[in-house]
Amino acid sequence: MTKPAETKAPLPIFTPFADDATVETIGGLSLENGAESIAIHGSLDLPRDRTGLERARKLKAVADAIVAALEAADLPDEAPRTASNSRTVENPFA
């Protein structure tokens, strides 16, 4: 008897640099999309099992999409840093 073919669910679409709102989560790792940069936070365990394989595939798909988007763009040597909206406040505990 032959084993039925496995069907793989399509990977979610993460369009790098397309917006400032999309977050892709893989395990405990978050990739926050932005028009000018992508922030990566957290940690990711890749156990040697099917879960680890699926997480690794998802991470690879997102990384490949980011690389493709960067390769397709006319990039400067270094992106200019934008001014922060943060401000210094007096320490209320001092």
mmCIF file of N, CA, C and O in Angstrom:
data_model
loop_
_atom_site.group_PDB
_atom_site.id
_atom_site.type_symbol
_atom_site.label_atom_id
_atom_site.label_comp_id
_atom_site.label_asym_id
_atom_site.label_seq_id
_atom_site.Cartn_x
_atom_site.Cartn_y
_atom_site.Cartn_z
ATOM 1 N N MET A 1 0.842 -1.175 0.000
ATOM 2 C CA MET A 1 0.000 0.000 0.000
ATOM 3 C C MET A 1 0.893 1.245 0.000
ATOM 4 O O MET A 1 1.853 1.322 0.738
ATOM 5 N N THR A 2 0.560 2.199 -0.817
ATOM 6 C CA THR A 2 1.360 3.420 -0.885
ATOM 7 C C THR A 2 0.839 4.443 0.098
ATOM 8 O O THR A 2 -0.341 4.507 0.402
ATOM 9 N N LYS A 3 1.756 5.231 0.564
ATOM 10 C CA LYS A 3 1.437 6.288 1.519
ATOM 11 C C LYS A 3 0.859 7.481 0.755
ATOM 12 O O LYS A 3 1.381 7.856 -0.287
ATOM 13 N N PRO A 4 -0.248 8.083 1.233
ATOM 14 C CA PRO A 4 -0.809 9.239 0.525
ATOM 15 C C PRO A 4 0.173 10.407 0.544
ATOM 16 O O PRO A 4 0.925 10.587 1.490
ATOM 17 N N ALA A 5 0.147 11.164 -0.523
ATOM 18 C CA ALA A 5 1.039 12.324 -0.630
ATOM 19 C C ALA A 5 0.658 13.359 0.414
ATOM 20 O O ALA A 5 -0.511 13.611 0.657
ATOM 21 N N GLU A 6 1.672 13.919 1.063
ATOM 22 C CA GLU A 6 1.423 14.962 2.049
ATOM 23 C C GLU A 6 1.102 16.263 1.340
ATOM 24 O O GLU A 6 1.723 16.599 0.342
ATOM 25 N N THR A 7 0.120 16.952 1.855
ATOM 26 C CA THR A 7 -0.175 18.273 1.316
ATOM 27 C C THR A 7 0.339 19.298 2.298
ATOM 28 O O THR A 7 0.120 19.196 3.500
ATOM 29 N N LYS A 8 1.054 20.249 1.804
ATOM 30 C CA LYS A 8 1.621 21.296 2.635
ATOM 31 C C LYS A 8 0.760 22.531 2.519
ATOM 32 O O LYS A 8 0.386 22.937 1.429
ATOM 33 N N ALA A 9 0.457 23.109 3.663
ATOM 34 C CA ALA A 9 -0.305 24.357 3.664
ATOM 35 C C ALA A 9 0.587 25.449 3.080
ATOM 36 O O ALA A 9 1.787 25.463 3.318
ATOM 37 N N PRO A 10 0.010 26.348 2.293
ATOM 38 C CA PRO A 10 0.821 27.427 1.748
ATOM 39 C C PRO A 10 1.362 28.301 2.872
ATOM 40 O O PRO A 10 0.698 28.500 3.891
ATOM 41 N N LEU A 11 2.581 28.780 2.692
ATOM 42 C CA LEU A 11 3.182 29.648 3.688
ATOM 43 C C LEU A 11 2.517 31.020 3.623
ATOM 44 O O LEU A 11 2.148 31.485 2.555
ATOM 45 N N PRO A 12 2.338 31.662 4.792
ATOM 46 C CA PRO A 12 1.755 33.000 4.785
ATOM 47 C C PRO A 12 2.619 33.958 3.967
ATOM 48 O O PRO A 12 3.835 33.794 3.897
ATOM 49 N N ILE A 13 1.970 34.931 3.382
ATOM 50 C CA ILE A 13 2.703 35.880 2.551
ATOM 51 C C ILE A 13 3.145 37.063 3.406
ATOM 52 O O ILE A 13 2.339 37.711 4.055
ATOM 53 N N PHE A 14 4.442 37.296 3.443
ATOM 54 C CA PHE A 14 5.037 38.425 4.142
ATOM 55 C C PHE A 14 5.705 39.243 3.055
ATOM 56 O O PHE A 14 6.683 38.811 2.463
ATOM 57 N N THR A 15 5.154 40.400 2.758
ATOM 58 C CA THR A 15 5.721 41.247 1.708
ATOM 59 C C THR A 15 6.636 42.263 2.360
ATOM 60 O O THR A 15 6.174 43.242 2.947
ATOM 61 N N PRO A 16 7.959 42.036 2.296
ATOM 62 C CA PRO A 16 8.901 42.920 2.973
ATOM 63 C C PRO A 16 8.785 44.367 2.505
ATOM 64 O O PRO A 16 8.608 44.639 1.321
ATOM 65 N N PHE A 17 8.863 45.279 3.465
ATOM 66 C CA PHE A 17 8.884 46.724 3.233
ATOM 67 C C PHE A 17 7.586 47.252 2.635
ATOM 68 O O PHE A 17 7.537 48.373 2.150
ATOM 69 N N ALA A 18 6.504 46.467 2.668
ATOM 70 C CA ALA A 18 5.245 46.870 2.040
ATOM 71 C C ALA A 18 4.394 47.759 2.939
ATOM 72 O O ALA A 18 3.560 48.508 2.444
ATOM 73 N N ASP A 19 4.582 47.649 4.250
ATOM 74 C CA ASP A 19 3.747 48.430 5.159
ATOM 75 C C ASP A 19 4.443 48.558 6.503
ATOM 76 O O ASP A 19 5.511 48.015 6.710
ATOM 77 N N ASP A 20 3.819 49.278 7.407
ATOM 78 C CA ASP A 20 4.367 49.457 8.751
ATOM 79 C C ASP A 20 3.542 48.714 9.796
ATOM 80 O O ASP A 20 3.543 49.090 10.958
ATOM 81 N N ALA A 21 2.815 47.692 9.390
ATOM 82 C CA ALA A 21 1.913 47.039 10.328
ATOM 83 C C ALA A 21 2.045 45.525 10.405
ATOM 84 O O ALA A 21 1.761 44.944 11.447
ATOM 85 N N THR A 22 2.471 44.855 9.363
ATOM 86 C CA THR A 22 2.491 43.398 9.333
ATOM 87 C C THR A 22 3.548 42.840 10.283
ATOM 88 O O THR A 22 4.676 43.303 10.308
ATOM 89 N N VAL A 23 3.149 41.841 11.052
ATOM 90 C CA VAL A 23 4.079 41.116 11.915
ATOM 91 C C VAL A 23 3.959 39.641 11.575
ATOM 92 O O VAL A 23 2.873 39.081 11.573
ATOM 93 N N GLU A 24 5.073 39.024 11.285
ATOM 94 C CA GLU A 24 5.120 37.580 11.029
ATOM 95 C C GLU A 24 5.728 36.942 12.274
ATOM 96 O O GLU A 24 6.797 37.350 12.734
ATOM 97 N N THR A 25 5.046 35.955 12.839
ATOM 98 C CA THR A 25 5.530 35.292 14.044
ATOM 99 C C THR A 25 5.848 33.843 13.719
ATOM 100 O O THR A 25 5.037 33.136 13.129
ATOM 101 N N ILE A 26 7.044 33.428 14.118
ATOM 102 C CA ILE A 26 7.491 32.050 13.934
ATOM 103 C C ILE A 26 7.986 31.593 15.294
ATOM 104 O O ILE A 26 9.016 32.066 15.768
ATOM 105 N N GLY A 27 7.240 30.707 15.928
ATOM 106 C CA GLY A 27 7.604 30.306 17.291
ATOM 107 C C GLY A 27 7.613 31.543 18.172
ATOM 108 O O GLY A 27 6.629 32.261 18.261
ATOM 109 N N GLY A 28 8.740 31.840 18.811
ATOM 110 C CA GLY A 28 8.872 33.029 19.651
ATOM 111 C C GLY A 28 9.568 34.171 18.947
ATOM 112 O O GLY A 28 9.971 35.143 19.580
ATOM 113 N N LEU A 29 9.718 34.087 17.637
ATOM 114 C CA LEU A 29 10.403 35.110 16.861
ATOM 115 C C LEU A 29 9.377 35.969 16.139
ATOM 116 O O LEU A 29 8.458 35.451 15.506
ATOM 117 N N SER A 30 9.524 37.284 16.242
ATOM 118 C CA SER A 30 8.624 38.206 15.548
ATOM 119 C C SER A 30 9.410 39.025 14.547
ATOM 120 O O SER A 30 10.463 39.570 14.876
ATOM 121 N N LEU A 31 8.891 39.091 13.331
ATOM 122 C CA LEU A 31 9.473 39.928 12.290
ATOM 123 C C LEU A 31 8.469 41.041 12.019
ATOM 124 O O LEU A 31 7.367 40.780 11.548
ATOM 125 N N GLU A 32 8.843 42.268 12.367
ATOM 126 C CA GLU A 32 7.948 43.402 12.236
ATOM 127 C C GLU A 32 8.287 44.146 10.948
ATOM 128 O O GLU A 32 9.383 44.667 10.796
ATOM 129 N N ASN A 33 7.319 44.199 10.053
ATOM 130 C CA ASN A 33 7.510 44.837 8.765
ATOM 131 C C ASN A 33 7.537 46.348 8.937
ATOM 132 O O ASN A 33 6.886 46.898 9.809
ATOM 133 N N GLY A 34 8.274 47.005 8.080
ATOM 134 C CA GLY A 34 8.315 48.457 8.042
ATOM 135 C C GLY A 34 8.664 48.897 6.639
ATOM 136 O O GLY A 34 9.269 48.149 5.875
ATOM 137 N N ALA A 35 8.262 50.100 6.278
ATOM 138 C CA ALA A 35 8.551 50.603 4.938
ATOM 139 C C ALA A 35 10.049 50.822 4.730
ATOM 140 O O ALA A 35 10.552 50.691 3.617
ATOM 141 N N GLU A 36 10.770 51.125 5.811
ATOM 142 C CA GLU A 36 12.200 51.414 5.703
ATOM 143 C C GLU A 36 13.103 50.340 6.296
ATOM 144 O O GLU A 36 14.283 50.278 5.972
ATOM 145 N N SER A 37 12.551 49.508 7.186
ATOM 146 C CA SER A 37 13.360 48.448 7.785
ATOM 147 C C SER A 37 12.444 47.368 8.356
ATOM 148 O O SER A 37 11.252 47.582 8.536
ATOM 149 N N ILE A 38 13.052 46.229 8.641
ATOM 150 C CA ILE A 38 12.335 45.111 9.245
ATOM 151 C C ILE A 38 13.031 44.817 10.568
ATOM 152 O O ILE A 38 14.253 44.633 10.605
ATOM 153 N N ALA A 39 12.264 44.801 11.651
ATOM 154 C CA ALA A 39 12.812 44.526 12.975
ATOM 155 C C ALA A 39 12.545 43.067 13.330
ATOM 156 O O ALA A 39 11.445 42.561 13.106
ATOM 157 N N ILE A 40 13.557 42.410 13.891
ATOM 158 C CA ILE A 40 13.436 41.014 14.293
ATOM 159 C C ILE A 40 13.682 40.940 15.800
ATOM 160 O O ILE A 40 14.707 41.420 16.289
ATOM 161 N N HIS A 41 12.717 40.355 16.519
ATOM 162 C CA HIS A 41 12.789 40.259 17.976
ATOM 163 C C HIS A 41 12.464 38.838 18.418
ATOM 164 O O HIS A 41 11.675 38.162 17.779
ATOM 165 N N GLY A 42 13.037 38.439 19.546
ATOM 166 C CA GLY A 42 12.667 37.170 20.144
ATOM 167 C C GLY A 42 13.682 36.076 19.896
ATOM 168 O O GLY A 42 14.826 36.332 19.551
ATOM 169 N N SER A 43 13.228 34.853 20.083
ATOM 170 C CA SER A 43 14.088 33.700 19.851
ATOM 171 C C SER A 43 13.268 32.602 19.191
ATOM 172 O O SER A 43 12.045 32.593 19.252
ATOM 173 N N LEU A 44 13.954 31.699 18.563
ATOM 174 C CA LEU A 44 13.294 30.626 17.835
ATOM 175 C C LEU A 44 14.026 29.325 18.089
ATOM 176 O O LEU A 44 15.229 29.227 17.842
ATOM 177 N N ASP A 45 13.305 28.346 18.592
ATOM 178 C CA ASP A 45 13.852 27.003 18.746
ATOM 179 C C ASP A 45 13.420 26.178 17.549
ATOM 180 O O ASP A 45 12.257 26.213 17.152
ATOM 181 N N LEU A 46 14.359 25.454 16.981
ATOM 182 C CA LEU A 46 14.075 24.563 15.857
ATOM 183 C C LEU A 46 14.376 23.133 16.309
ATOM 184 O O LEU A 46 15.480 22.626 16.102
ATOM 185 N N PRO A 47 13.398 22.475 16.939
ATOM 186 C CA PRO A 47 13.638 21.098 17.355
ATOM 187 C C PRO A 47 13.755 20.186 16.138
ATOM 188 O O PRO A 47 13.267 20.512 15.053
ATOM 189 N N ARG A 48 14.385 19.070 16.335
ATOM 190 C CA ARG A 48 14.573 18.117 15.239
ATOM 191 C C ARG A 48 13.319 17.259 15.108
ATOM 192 O O ARG A 48 13.296 16.072 15.456
ATOM 193 N N ASP A 49 12.255 17.900 14.624
ATOM 194 C CA ASP A 49 10.986 17.220 14.414
ATOM 195 C C ASP A 49 10.217 17.975 13.332
ATOM 196 O O ASP A 49 10.738 18.910 12.728
ATOM 197 N N ARG A 50 8.989 17.578 13.079
ATOM 198 C CA ARG A 50 8.196 18.218 12.015
ATOM 199 C C ARG A 50 7.898 19.688 12.319
ATOM 200 O O ARG A 50 7.869 20.509 11.424
ATOM 201 N N THR A 51 7.706 20.000 13.595
ATOM 202 C CA THR A 51 7.486 21.393 13.968
ATOM 203 C C THR A 51 8.713 22.235 13.634
ATOM 204 O O THR A 51 8.599 23.321 13.081
ATOM 205 N N GLY A 52 9.878 21.723 13.960
ATOM 206 C CA GLY A 52 11.123 22.427 13.652
ATOM 207 C C GLY A 52 11.299 22.618 12.155
ATOM 208 O O GLY A 52 11.729 23.678 11.696
ATOM 209 N N LEU A 53 10.952 21.588 11.395
ATOM 210 C CA LEU A 53 11.058 21.672 9.942
ATOM 211 C C LEU A 53 10.130 22.749 9.392
ATOM 212 O O LEU A 53 10.533 23.562 8.556
ATOM 213 N N GLU A 54 8.896 22.787 9.859
ATOM 214 C CA GLU A 54 7.946 23.795 9.368
ATOM 215 C C GLU A 54 8.381 25.195 9.759
ATOM 216 O O GLU A 54 8.283 26.128 8.956
ATOM 217 N N ARG A 55 8.883 25.362 10.984
ATOM 218 C CA ARG A 55 9.383 26.679 11.402
ATOM 219 C C ARG A 55 10.575 27.095 10.549
ATOM 220 O O ARG A 55 10.681 28.251 10.152
ATOM 221 N N ALA A 56 11.470 26.162 10.285
ATOM 222 C CA ALA A 56 12.650 26.465 9.466
ATOM 223 C C ALA A 56 12.239 26.856 8.049
ATOM 224 O O ALA A 56 12.792 27.792 7.471
ATOM 225 N N ARG A 57 11.262 26.159 7.491
ATOM 226 C CA ARG A 57 10.774 26.497 6.149
ATOM 227 C C ARG A 57 10.145 27.894 6.122
ATOM 228 O O ARG A 57 10.355 28.668 5.188
ATOM 229 N N LYS A 58 9.372 28.206 7.156
ATOM 230 C CA LYS A 58 8.726 29.515 7.232
ATOM 231 C C LYS A 58 9.784 30.612 7.365
ATOM 232 O O LYS A 58 9.710 31.644 6.688
ATOM 233 N N LEU A 59 10.782 30.388 8.226
ATOM 234 C CA LEU A 59 11.864 31.360 8.395
ATOM 235 C C LEU A 59 12.622 31.562 7.092
ATOM 236 O O LEU A 59 12.919 32.694 6.698
ATOM 237 N N LYS A 60 12.907 30.473 6.394
ATOM 238 C CA LYS A 60 13.616 30.557 5.112
ATOM 239 C C LYS A 60 12.790 31.326 4.088
ATOM 240 O O LYS A 60 13.319 32.165 3.352
ATOM 241 N N ALA A 61 11.480 31.071 4.033
ATOM 242 C CA ALA A 61 10.619 31.761 3.070
ATOM 243 C C ALA A 61 10.608 33.266 3.327
ATOM 244 O O ALA A 61 10.707 34.071 2.389
ATOM 245 N N VAL A 62 10.514 33.655 4.589
ATOM 246 C CA VAL A 62 10.509 35.082 4.921
ATOM 247 C C VAL A 62 11.875 35.697 4.614
ATOM 248 O O VAL A 62 11.957 36.767 4.023
ATOM 249 N N ALA A 63 12.957 35.006 4.994
ATOM 250 C CA ALA A 63 14.307 35.518 4.716
ATOM 251 C C ALA A 63 14.546 35.631 3.210
ATOM 252 O O ALA A 63 15.112 36.633 2.738
ATOM 253 N N ASP A 64 14.115 34.647 2.447
ATOM 254 C CA ASP A 64 14.265 34.707 0.992
ATOM 255 C C ASP A 64 13.498 35.888 0.402
ATOM 256 O O ASP A 64 13.979 36.563 -0.514
ATOM 257 N N ALA A 65 12.299 36.168 0.937
ATOM 258 C CA ALA A 65 11.501 37.294 0.454
ATOM 259 C C ALA A 65 12.192 38.622 0.767
ATOM 260 O O ALA A 65 12.197 39.544 -0.053
ATOM 261 N N ILE A 66 12.788 38.723 1.958
ATOM 262 C CA ILE A 66 13.501 39.948 2.331
ATOM 263 C C ILE A 66 14.705 40.150 1.419
ATOM 264 O O ILE A 66 14.933 41.246 0.902
ATOM 265 N N VAL A 67 15.477 39.101 1.206
ATOM 266 C CA VAL A 67 16.661 39.191 0.336
ATOM 267 C C VAL A 67 16.242 39.583 -1.082
ATOM 268 O O VAL A 67 16.851 40.460 -1.703
ATOM 269 N N ALA A 68 15.191 38.976 -1.610
ATOM 270 C CA ALA A 68 14.729 39.292 -2.964
ATOM 271 C C ALA A 68 14.296 40.754 -3.067
ATOM 272 O O ALA A 68 14.610 41.432 -4.055
ATOM 273 N N ALA A 69 13.596 41.251 -2.046
ATOM 274 C CA ALA A 69 13.159 42.654 -2.067
ATOM 275 C C ALA A 69 14.353 43.595 -2.033
ATOM 276 O O ALA A 69 14.379 44.607 -2.748
ATOM 277 N N LEU A 70 15.357 43.271 -1.236
ATOM 278 C CA LEU A 70 16.554 44.115 -1.166
ATOM 279 C C LEU A 70 17.357 44.054 -2.467
ATOM 280 O O LEU A 70 17.854 45.076 -2.951
ATOM 281 N N GLU A 71 17.467 42.870 -3.046
ATOM 282 C CA GLU A 71 18.215 42.727 -4.302
ATOM 283 C C GLU A 71 17.540 43.466 -5.449
ATOM 284 O O GLU A 71 18.210 43.949 -6.359
ATOM 285 N N ALA A 72 16.226 43.589 -5.406
ATOM 286 C CA ALA A 72 15.480 44.242 -6.484
ATOM 287 C C ALA A 72 15.493 45.759 -6.366
ATOM 288 O O ALA A 72 15.099 46.453 -7.303
ATOM 289 N N ALA A 73 15.939 46.280 -5.243
ATOM 290 C CA ALA A 73 15.910 47.729 -5.009
ATOM 291 C C ALA A 73 17.246 48.368 -5.362
ATOM 292 O O ALA A 73 18.285 47.721 -5.356
ATOM 293 N N ASP A 74 17.180 49.653 -5.672
ATOM 294 C CA ASP A 74 18.384 50.457 -5.882
ATOM 295 C C ASP A 74 18.774 50.986 -4.512
ATOM 296 O O ASP A 74 18.188 51.953 -4.016
ATOM 297 N N LEU A 75 19.739 50.326 -3.873
ATOM 298 C CA LEU A 75 20.053 50.602 -2.474
ATOM 299 C C LEU A 75 21.230 51.562 -2.310
ATOM 300 O O LEU A 75 22.222 51.456 -3.031
ATOM 301 N N PRO A 76 21.132 52.456 -1.322
ATOM 302 C CA PRO A 76 22.299 53.265 -0.967
ATOM 303 C C PRO A 76 23.272 52.398 -0.169
ATOM 304 O O PRO A 76 22.921 51.298 0.269
ATOM 305 N N ASP A 77 24.490 52.882 0.028
ATOM 306 C CA ASP A 77 25.449 52.128 0.840
ATOM 307 C C ASP A 77 24.941 51.963 2.264
ATOM 308 O O ASP A 77 25.125 50.918 2.882
ATOM 309 N N GLU A 78 24.296 52.999 2.781
ATOM 310 C CA GLU A 78 23.713 52.935 4.118
ATOM 311 C C GLU A 78 22.481 53.818 4.152
ATOM 312 O O GLU A 78 22.510 54.952 3.660
ATOM 313 N N ALA A 79 21.411 53.309 4.741
ATOM 314 C CA ALA A 79 20.167 54.071 4.819
ATOM 315 C C ALA A 79 20.327 55.205 5.819
ATOM 316 O O ALA A 79 20.939 55.022 6.871
ATOM 317 N N PRO A 80 19.789 56.371 5.507
ATOM 318 C CA PRO A 80 19.850 57.472 6.471
ATOM 319 C C PRO A 80 19.015 57.138 7.698
ATOM 320 O O PRO A 80 17.963 56.510 7.590
ATOM 321 N N ARG A 81 19.497 57.528 8.845
ATOM 322 C CA ARG A 81 18.766 57.293 10.090
ATOM 323 C C ARG A 81 17.710 58.374 10.235
ATOM 324 O O ARG A 81 17.969 59.548 10.005
ATOM 325 N N THR A 82 16.507 57.966 10.615
ATOM 326 C CA THR A 82 15.434 58.934 10.795
ATOM 327 C C THR A 82 15.433 59.430 12.232
ATOM 328 O O THR A 82 15.843 58.721 13.148
ATOM 329 N N ALA A 83 14.949 60.631 12.421
ATOM 330 C CA ALA A 83 14.872 61.209 13.760
ATOM 331 C C ALA A 83 13.841 60.451 14.576
ATOM 332 O O ALA A 83 12.791 60.069 14.079
ATOM 333 N N SER A 84 14.147 60.253 15.814
ATOM 334 C CA SER A 84 13.254 59.543 16.719
ATOM 335 C C SER A 84 12.248 60.509 17.334
ATOM 336 O O SER A 84 12.527 61.684 17.506
ATOM 337 N N ASN A 85 11.072 60.002 17.652
ATOM 338 C CA ASN A 85 10.067 60.808 18.329
ATOM 339 C C ASN A 85 10.241 60.746 19.845
ATOM 340 O O ASN A 85 9.407 61.257 20.581
ATOM 341 N N SER A 86 11.294 60.112 20.306
ATOM 342 C CA SER A 86 11.502 59.981 21.739
ATOM 343 C C SER A 86 12.042 61.284 22.314
ATOM 344 O O SER A 86 12.621 62.103 21.618
ATOM 345 N N ARG A 87 11.825 61.446 23.595
ATOM 346 C CA ARG A 87 12.338 62.626 24.270
ATOM 347 C C ARG A 87 12.826 62.204 25.643
ATOM 348 O O ARG A 87 12.382 61.200 26.199
ATOM 349 N N THR A 88 13.733 62.955 26.179
ATOM 350 C CA THR A 88 14.270 62.670 27.498
ATOM 351 C C THR A 88 13.360 63.295 28.544
ATOM 352 O O THR A 88 12.957 64.451 28.423
ATOM 353 N N VAL A 89 13.026 62.506 29.571
ATOM 354 C CA VAL A 89 12.196 63.023 30.667
ATOM 355 C C VAL A 89 12.974 62.921 31.964
ATOM 356 O O VAL A 89 13.872 62.092 32.105
ATOM 357 N N GLU A 90 12.616 63.764 32.909
ATOM 358 C CA GLU A 90 13.279 63.762 34.201
ATOM 359 C C GLU A 90 12.906 62.478 34.948
ATOM 360 O O GLU A 90 11.756 62.045 34.918
ATOM 361 N N ASN A 91 13.883 61.899 35.645
ATOM 362 C CA ASN A 91 13.649 60.673 36.396
ATOM 363 C C ASN A 91 12.768 60.990 37.597
ATOM 364 O O ASN A 91 13.161 61.748 38.485
ATOM 365 N N PRO A 92 11.570 60.402 37.694
ATOM 366 C CA PRO A 92 10.677 60.704 38.814
ATOM 367 C C PRO A 92 11.136 60.068 40.131
ATOM 368 O O PRO A 92 10.643 60.421 41.187
ATOM 369 N N PHE A 93 12.096 59.166 40.079
ATOM 370 C CA PHE A 93 12.573 58.478 41.278
ATOM 371 C C PHE A 93 13.856 59.083 41.826
ATOM 372 O O PHE A 93 14.373 58.638 42.838
ATOM 373 N N ALA A 94 14.388 60.097 41.171
ATOM 374 C CA ALA A 94 15.650 60.697 41.608
ATOM 375 C C ALA A 94 15.441 61.738 42.673
ATOM 376 O O ALA A 94 14.452 62.343 42.836
#
